[in-house]
Coordinates of C-alpha atoms in Angstrom, one line a residue:
A24 CA 0.0 0.0 0.0
K25 CA 2.9 2.4 0.7
L26 CA 4.2 1.7 -2.8
L27 CA 0.8 2.8 -4.2
Q28 CA 0.7 5.8 -1.9
A29 CA 3.9 7.1 -3.6
A30 CA 3.2 5.9 -7.1
E31 CA 2.3 8.2 -10.0
R32 CA 1.8 5.6 -12.7
P33 CA 0.7 2.3 -11.2
V34 CA -0.5 -0.6 -13.4
L35 CA -2.3 -3.7 -12.2
V36 CA -1.9 -7.0 -14.2
V37 CA -4.6 -9.5 -13.3
G38 CA -4.1 -13.1 -14.5
S39 CA -5.9 -16.4 -14.4
G40 CA -4.9 -16.9 -10.7
L41 CA -7.3 -14.2 -9.7
Y42 CA -10.0 -15.7 -11.9
Y43 CA -9.7 -19.1 -10.2
A44 CA -9.6 -17.4 -6.8
R45 CA -13.1 -16.0 -7.5
G46 CA -11.7 -12.5 -7.3
E47 CA -14.4 -10.6 -9.4
T48 CA -15.8 -8.7 -6.4
A49 CA -12.5 -8.0 -4.8
L50 CA -11.1 -6.6 -8.1
A51 CA -14.2 -4.5 -8.8
Q52 CA -14.0 -2.9 -5.4
F53 CA -10.3 -2.3 -5.6
L54 CA -10.5 -0.7 -9.0
K55 CA -13.5 1.5 -8.0
Q56 CA -11.4 2.8 -5.1
Q57 CA -8.0 3.2 -6.5
R58 CA -8.7 3.7 -10.3
I59 CA -5.6 1.9 -11.5
P60 CA -5.1 1.0 -15.2
T61 CA -5.6 -2.7 -15.4
L62 CA -4.4 -5.2 -18.0
L63 CA -4.9 -8.9 -18.6
P64 CA -2.2 -11.1 -20.1
I65 CA -3.4 -12.3 -23.5
W66 CA -5.0 -15.8 -23.4
D67 CA -5.5 -15.7 -19.6
R68 CA -9.0 -16.0 -18.0
G69 CA -10.3 -12.6 -17.1
T70 CA -11.9 -11.5 -13.9
V71 CA -13.6 -8.3 -15.1
D72 CA -17.3 -9.3 -15.1
G73 CA -18.6 -6.2 -16.9
P74 CA -17.4 -3.0 -18.7
T75 CA -15.3 -0.8 -16.5
E76 CA -13.2 2.3 -17.1
E77 CA -10.1 0.8 -15.4
F78 CA -9.8 -2.3 -17.5
L79 CA -7.8 -1.4 -20.7
G80 CA -7.5 -4.8 -22.4
V81 CA -4.7 -7.3 -22.9
V82 CA -1.0 -7.1 -22.7
G83 CA 1.4 -9.4 -24.6
A84 CA -0.4 -9.5 -27.9
A85 CA 1.8 -10.0 -31.0
S86 CA -0.1 -7.1 -32.6
G87 CA 1.1 -4.8 -29.9
G88 CA -0.7 -2.6 -27.5
P89 CA -0.8 0.9 -25.8
R90 CA 2.4 1.9 -24.0
L91 CA 1.7 1.3 -20.4
L92 CA 4.0 -1.2 -18.7
P93 CA 7.2 0.6 -19.9
D94 CA 6.1 3.8 -18.3
A95 CA 4.7 2.4 -15.0
D96 CA 6.5 3.1 -11.8
V97 CA 4.7 0.4 -9.8
V98 CA 3.5 -2.9 -11.4
I99 CA 1.3 -5.3 -9.4
L100 CA 0.9 -8.8 -10.8
A101 CA -2.2 -10.4 -9.2
G102 CA -2.4 -14.1 -10.1
A103 CA -0.3 -13.4 -13.3
E104 CA 2.8 -15.2 -14.4
F105 CA 6.3 -13.9 -15.2
D106 CA 6.4 -14.7 -18.9
Y107 CA 6.6 -13.4 -22.4
R108 CA 3.3 -11.6 -22.2
V109 CA 4.5 -9.2 -19.6
G110 CA 7.9 -8.8 -21.2
Q111 CA 9.5 -11.0 -18.5
I112 CA 9.1 -7.9 -16.3
S113 CA 12.4 -6.5 -17.4
A114 CA 13.7 -3.9 -19.8
P115 CA 12.7 -2.7 -22.3
G116 CA 9.2 -4.0 -21.3
L117 CA 9.5 -2.3 -17.9
A118 CA 11.3 0.7 -16.6
P119 CA 14.6 -0.2 -14.8
D120 CA 13.5 1.6 -11.6
A121 CA 9.9 0.3 -11.6
K122 CA 8.8 -1.5 -8.4
V123 CA 7.2 -4.9 -8.9
V124 CA 4.8 -6.5 -6.6
R125 CA 3.8 -10.2 -7.2
I126 CA 0.8 -11.9 -5.6
H127 CA 0.4 -15.6 -6.1
A128 CA -1.4 -18.4 -4.3
D129 CA 1.5 -20.8 -5.0
A130 CA 4.5 -19.7 -3.0
S131 CA 6.8 -21.8 -5.1
R132 CA 6.0 -19.7 -8.1
L133 CA 7.1 -16.4 -6.5
R134 CA 10.8 -17.0 -7.3
N135 CA 10.2 -18.2 -10.9
G136 CA 11.7 -15.7 -13.2
L137 CA 13.0 -12.4 -11.8
E138 CA 12.5 -11.8 -8.1
A139 CA 9.9 -9.1 -7.4
D140 CA 10.5 -6.2 -5.0
L141 CA 7.7 -7.5 -2.9
S142 CA 6.3 -11.1 -3.1
I143 CA 3.1 -12.1 -1.4
A144 CA 2.0 -15.7 -1.1
G145 CA -1.8 -15.8 -0.7
S146 CA -5.0 -15.8 -2.6
P147 CA -5.0 -12.9 -5.0
A148 CA -8.6 -12.1 -4.2
T149 CA -7.9 -12.0 -0.4
V150 CA -4.8 -9.9 -0.9
L151 CA -6.6 -7.4 -3.1
R152 CA -9.3 -7.0 -0.4
Q153 CA -6.6 -6.4 2.2
L154 CA -4.7 -4.0 0.0
A155 CA -7.9 -2.0 -0.6
E156 CA -8.4 -1.7 3.2
E157 CA -4.8 -0.6 3.8
C158 CA -5.0 1.9 0.9
R159 CA -8.1 3.4 2.6
R160 CA -6.2 3.6 5.9
L161 CA -3.3 5.3 4.3
A162 CA -5.6 7.6 2.2
C163 CA -3.8 6.5 -1.0
P164 CA -5.1 8.8 -3.8
P165 CA -6.8 7.2 -6.8
A166 CA -4.7 7.4 -10.0
E167 CA -7.2 9.5 -11.9
A168 CA -4.8 11.5 -14.0
W169 CA -2.7 8.5 -15.0
L170 CA -5.9 6.5 -15.8
A171 CA -7.1 9.3 -18.1
E172 CA -3.7 9.2 -19.9
A173 CA -3.8 5.4 -20.1
R174 CA -7.3 5.4 -21.6
R175 CA -6.1 8.0 -24.1
R176 CA -3.3 5.8 -25.2
R177 CA -5.6 2.8 -25.4
D178 CA -8.1 4.7 -27.6
E179 CA -5.3 5.9 -29.9
F180 CA -4.0 2.3 -30.3
R181 CA -7.5 1.1 -31.1
K182 CA -7.8 3.7 -33.8
Q183 CA -4.6 2.3 -35.4
C184 CA -6.2 -1.2 -35.3
L185 CA -9.2 0.1 -37.2
K186 CA -7.0 1.9 -39.7
T187 CA -5.3 -1.4 -40.4
A188 CA -8.6 -3.0 -41.0
E189 CA -9.5 -0.2 -43.5
R190 CA -6.2 -0.9 -45.4
L191 CA -7.3 -4.5 -45.8
R192 CA -10.4 -3.6 -47.7
P193 CA -12.2 -4.5 -50.0
G194 CA -13.2 -7.8 -48.7
L195 CA -13.8 -9.3 -45.3
N196 CA -11.2 -9.0 -42.6
G197 CA -10.9 -9.9 -38.9
C198 CA -12.3 -6.6 -37.8
D199 CA -15.5 -7.2 -39.7
V200 CA -15.9 -10.7 -38.2
V201 CA -15.3 -9.6 -34.6
Q202 CA -17.6 -6.6 -34.9
A203 CA -20.4 -8.8 -36.4
I204 CA -20.1 -11.3 -33.5
Q205 CA -20.2 -8.4 -31.0
Q206 CA -23.8 -7.6 -32.3
V207 CA -25.2 -11.1 -31.5
V208 CA -23.5 -12.1 -28.2
T209 CA -25.3 -11.7 -25.0
E210 CA -24.3 -12.0 -21.3
D211 CA -25.2 -15.7 -21.5
T212 CA -23.0 -16.5 -24.6
I213 CA -20.1 -18.8 -24.1
W214 CA -17.4 -17.5 -26.4
L215 CA -14.4 -19.6 -27.4
V216 CA -11.4 -18.1 -29.3
D217 CA -9.1 -20.5 -31.1
G218 CA -6.5 -19.0 -33.5
G219 CA -3.6 -16.6 -33.5
N220 CA -4.4 -13.9 -36.0
I221 CA -8.2 -13.8 -35.5
G222 CA -7.5 -14.1 -31.7
Q223 CA -5.4 -10.9 -31.9
W224 CA -8.3 -9.0 -33.6
F225 CA -10.7 -10.3 -30.9
H226 CA -8.6 -9.3 -28.0
Q227 CA -7.8 -5.8 -29.4
L228 CA -11.4 -4.9 -30.4
L229 CA -13.4 -6.5 -27.6
P230 CA -11.2 -6.2 -24.5
N231 CA -14.0 -5.0 -22.2
R232 CA -16.8 -7.5 -23.0
C233 CA -16.8 -9.6 -19.9
P234 CA -13.5 -11.4 -20.3
G235 CA -14.4 -13.8 -17.5
R236 CA -16.7 -15.4 -20.1
W237 CA -14.0 -16.0 -22.7
I238 CA -12.4 -19.3 -23.1
T239 CA -9.0 -19.2 -24.9
C240 CA -5.9 -21.4 -25.3
G241 CA -4.0 -20.1 -22.2
A242 CA -0.4 -19.0 -22.0
S243 CA 0.9 -21.9 -24.2
G244 CA -0.7 -20.5 -27.3
V245 CA -1.9 -23.9 -28.6
V246 CA -4.3 -24.0 -31.4
G247 CA -6.8 -26.7 -32.6
W248 CA -8.7 -27.2 -29.3
G249 CA -11.6 -25.0 -30.3
L250 CA -14.0 -27.6 -31.8
P251 CA -13.7 -30.1 -29.0
G252 CA -14.0 -27.1 -26.6
A253 CA -17.2 -26.0 -28.2
I254 CA -18.6 -29.5 -27.9
A255 CA -17.7 -29.6 -24.2
A256 CA -19.2 -26.2 -23.7
R257 CA -22.5 -27.3 -25.2
V258 CA -22.6 -30.5 -23.1
L259 CA -21.9 -28.5 -19.9
S260 CA -24.2 -25.6 -20.7
P261 CA -27.1 -27.0 -22.9
D262 CA -29.2 -23.8 -22.5
R263 CA -26.6 -21.2 -23.3
P264 CA -25.5 -20.0 -26.8
V265 CA -22.0 -21.3 -27.8
I266 CA -19.9 -19.4 -30.4
L267 CA -16.5 -20.6 -31.5
L268 CA -14.3 -18.0 -33.3
S269 CA -11.5 -19.8 -35.1
G270 CA -8.9 -19.4 -37.8
D271 CA -8.8 -21.7 -40.7
G272 CA -5.6 -23.3 -39.7
S273 CA -6.7 -23.9 -36.1
F274 CA -10.1 -25.2 -37.2
T275 CA -8.7 -27.9 -39.5
F276 CA -6.6 -29.4 -36.7
T277 CA -9.7 -31.1 -35.3
V278 CA -12.3 -30.6 -38.1
A279 CA -13.4 -34.3 -37.9
E280 CA -15.0 -33.5 -34.5
L281 CA -17.8 -31.9 -36.5
E282 CA -19.1 -35.4 -37.1
C283 CA -19.1 -36.0 -33.4
A284 CA -21.2 -32.8 -32.8
A285 CA -23.7 -33.7 -35.5
R286 CA -24.1 -37.3 -34.4
Q287 CA -24.7 -36.3 -30.8
Q288 CA -27.0 -33.4 -31.8
L289 CA -24.9 -30.8 -30.0
P290 CA -25.5 -27.5 -31.8
F291 CA -23.1 -24.5 -31.6
V292 CA -21.9 -21.9 -34.0
A293 CA -18.4 -22.0 -35.4
V294 CA -17.2 -18.9 -37.2
V295 CA -14.0 -19.6 -39.2
A296 CA -12.0 -16.6 -40.4
D297 CA -10.6 -18.2 -43.6
D298 CA -7.6 -16.2 -44.8
Q299 CA -6.0 -19.2 -46.4
R300 CA -2.8 -18.9 -44.3
W301 CA -1.4 -19.2 -40.9
G302 CA -2.2 -15.5 -40.4
I303 CA -0.2 -14.6 -37.4
T304 CA 2.9 -16.4 -38.8
A305 CA 2.4 -14.8 -42.2
S306 CA 2.0 -11.3 -40.8
G307 CA 5.4 -11.5 -39.1
Q308 CA 7.0 -12.9 -42.2
I309 CA 5.6 -10.2 -44.4
K310 CA 6.8 -7.6 -42.0
R311 CA 10.3 -9.0 -42.0
Y312 CA 10.7 -10.5 -45.5
G313 CA 8.0 -8.8 -47.6
E314 CA 6.1 -12.1 -48.3
P315 CA 4.8 -15.2 -46.4
L316 CA 7.1 -18.2 -46.3
Y317 CA 5.6 -21.7 -46.2
S318 CA 2.6 -20.4 -44.3
T319 CA -0.2 -20.4 -46.9
L320 CA -3.2 -22.8 -46.7
G321 CA -6.1 -23.9 -49.0
P322 CA -8.2 -22.8 -50.6
M323 CA -10.7 -24.9 -48.7
R324 CA -14.5 -25.0 -48.8
L325 CA -15.1 -25.5 -45.2
D326 CA -18.8 -25.0 -45.6
R327 CA -19.0 -28.1 -47.7
V328 CA -16.7 -30.0 -45.3
A329 CA -19.3 -29.2 -42.6
E330 CA -22.1 -30.4 -44.7
G331 CA -20.2 -33.6 -45.4
F332 CA -20.0 -34.2 -41.6
G333 CA -23.8 -33.6 -41.2
C334 CA -23.6 -30.0 -40.0
V335 CA -24.9 -26.8 -41.6
G336 CA -22.3 -25.1 -43.8
V337 CA -22.5 -21.4 -44.7
S338 CA -20.0 -19.3 -46.7
V339 CA -20.1 -15.5 -46.2
E340 CA -18.1 -13.2 -48.4
R341 CA -19.7 -9.8 -47.6
S342 CA -19.6 -8.0 -44.3
E343 CA -23.2 -7.0 -44.5
D344 CA -24.2 -10.7 -44.6
L345 CA -22.3 -11.7 -41.4
V346 CA -24.9 -10.6 -38.8
P347 CA -27.9 -12.2 -40.5
A348 CA -25.9 -15.4 -41.0
L349 CA -24.9 -15.5 -37.4
R350 CA -28.5 -14.9 -36.1
E351 CA -29.8 -17.7 -38.4
A352 CA -27.0 -20.0 -37.2
L353 CA -27.8 -19.3 -33.5
S354 CA -31.4 -20.4 -34.1
S355 CA -30.4 -23.7 -35.7
D356 CA -30.7 -27.0 -33.9
R357 CA -27.6 -28.3 -35.7
P358 CA -23.9 -27.4 -35.5
T359 CA -23.4 -24.6 -38.0

């Protein structure tokens, strides 16, 4: 709490450890009180259960993000890991004189990677509640000015993402797909995200849509789990809408599971962003070499593949057709 009392640019990074500690209420109360810019390591389970001014999206995306961690003077990791997504908490991803506080339920993890300035073994939810109480006792001021600057940086970065989408026209792009899905999801929707490139679009454009309800690959970055994951989500939650957002490469890892879903009458909606390449790999190669190297796929008619397995197959090529197609798919009693 004394570190926060003296801090001018604090940043809170909340990871899956806080989610599994059931820390939603503790986090919401802490943020309302201290107004600290808050980030989620990409692919982690989020603990923000609704839109909030303090939550500014993910950190560690291959597509970049607003400059926040490098300018922070105090960084608190609550249930988050020391790994590539937070720049290993070292320069240039972090200022050399920044103070690092790490909160983790597993004491053995506190010395993994670089040692923090302050390490606390305990439930991240419990520690955040205690930290809020101590901040009130010390009258730690809320970080209003820094939060306003952080939100400005976030908004500017998002504008750059949208400009990138415009440069990709004509034709569909990841931005179109994510914005279309945004119009049909509800608070009950279970949303699975499987894929590198389309996953980046998702995390950059929808960082504030209840991340506790996202299901992603986790820190390992694996792909191909989405179809089995959607089937499992439907079995566990038969009355909730299930949407899988996948890349074409990821989808084809386990595409035969469509037969399993059709045979067992487990309807869900799979939206496949088909760019005929390993998009996230190709993007890096184009940036470095000017062209993709051994990372192209297809072309594939995945709608016909779905039909062959007993599902509904739909091919959409225009952005204006996405939302109607999604609404029709959500009303179907077959995997679509």
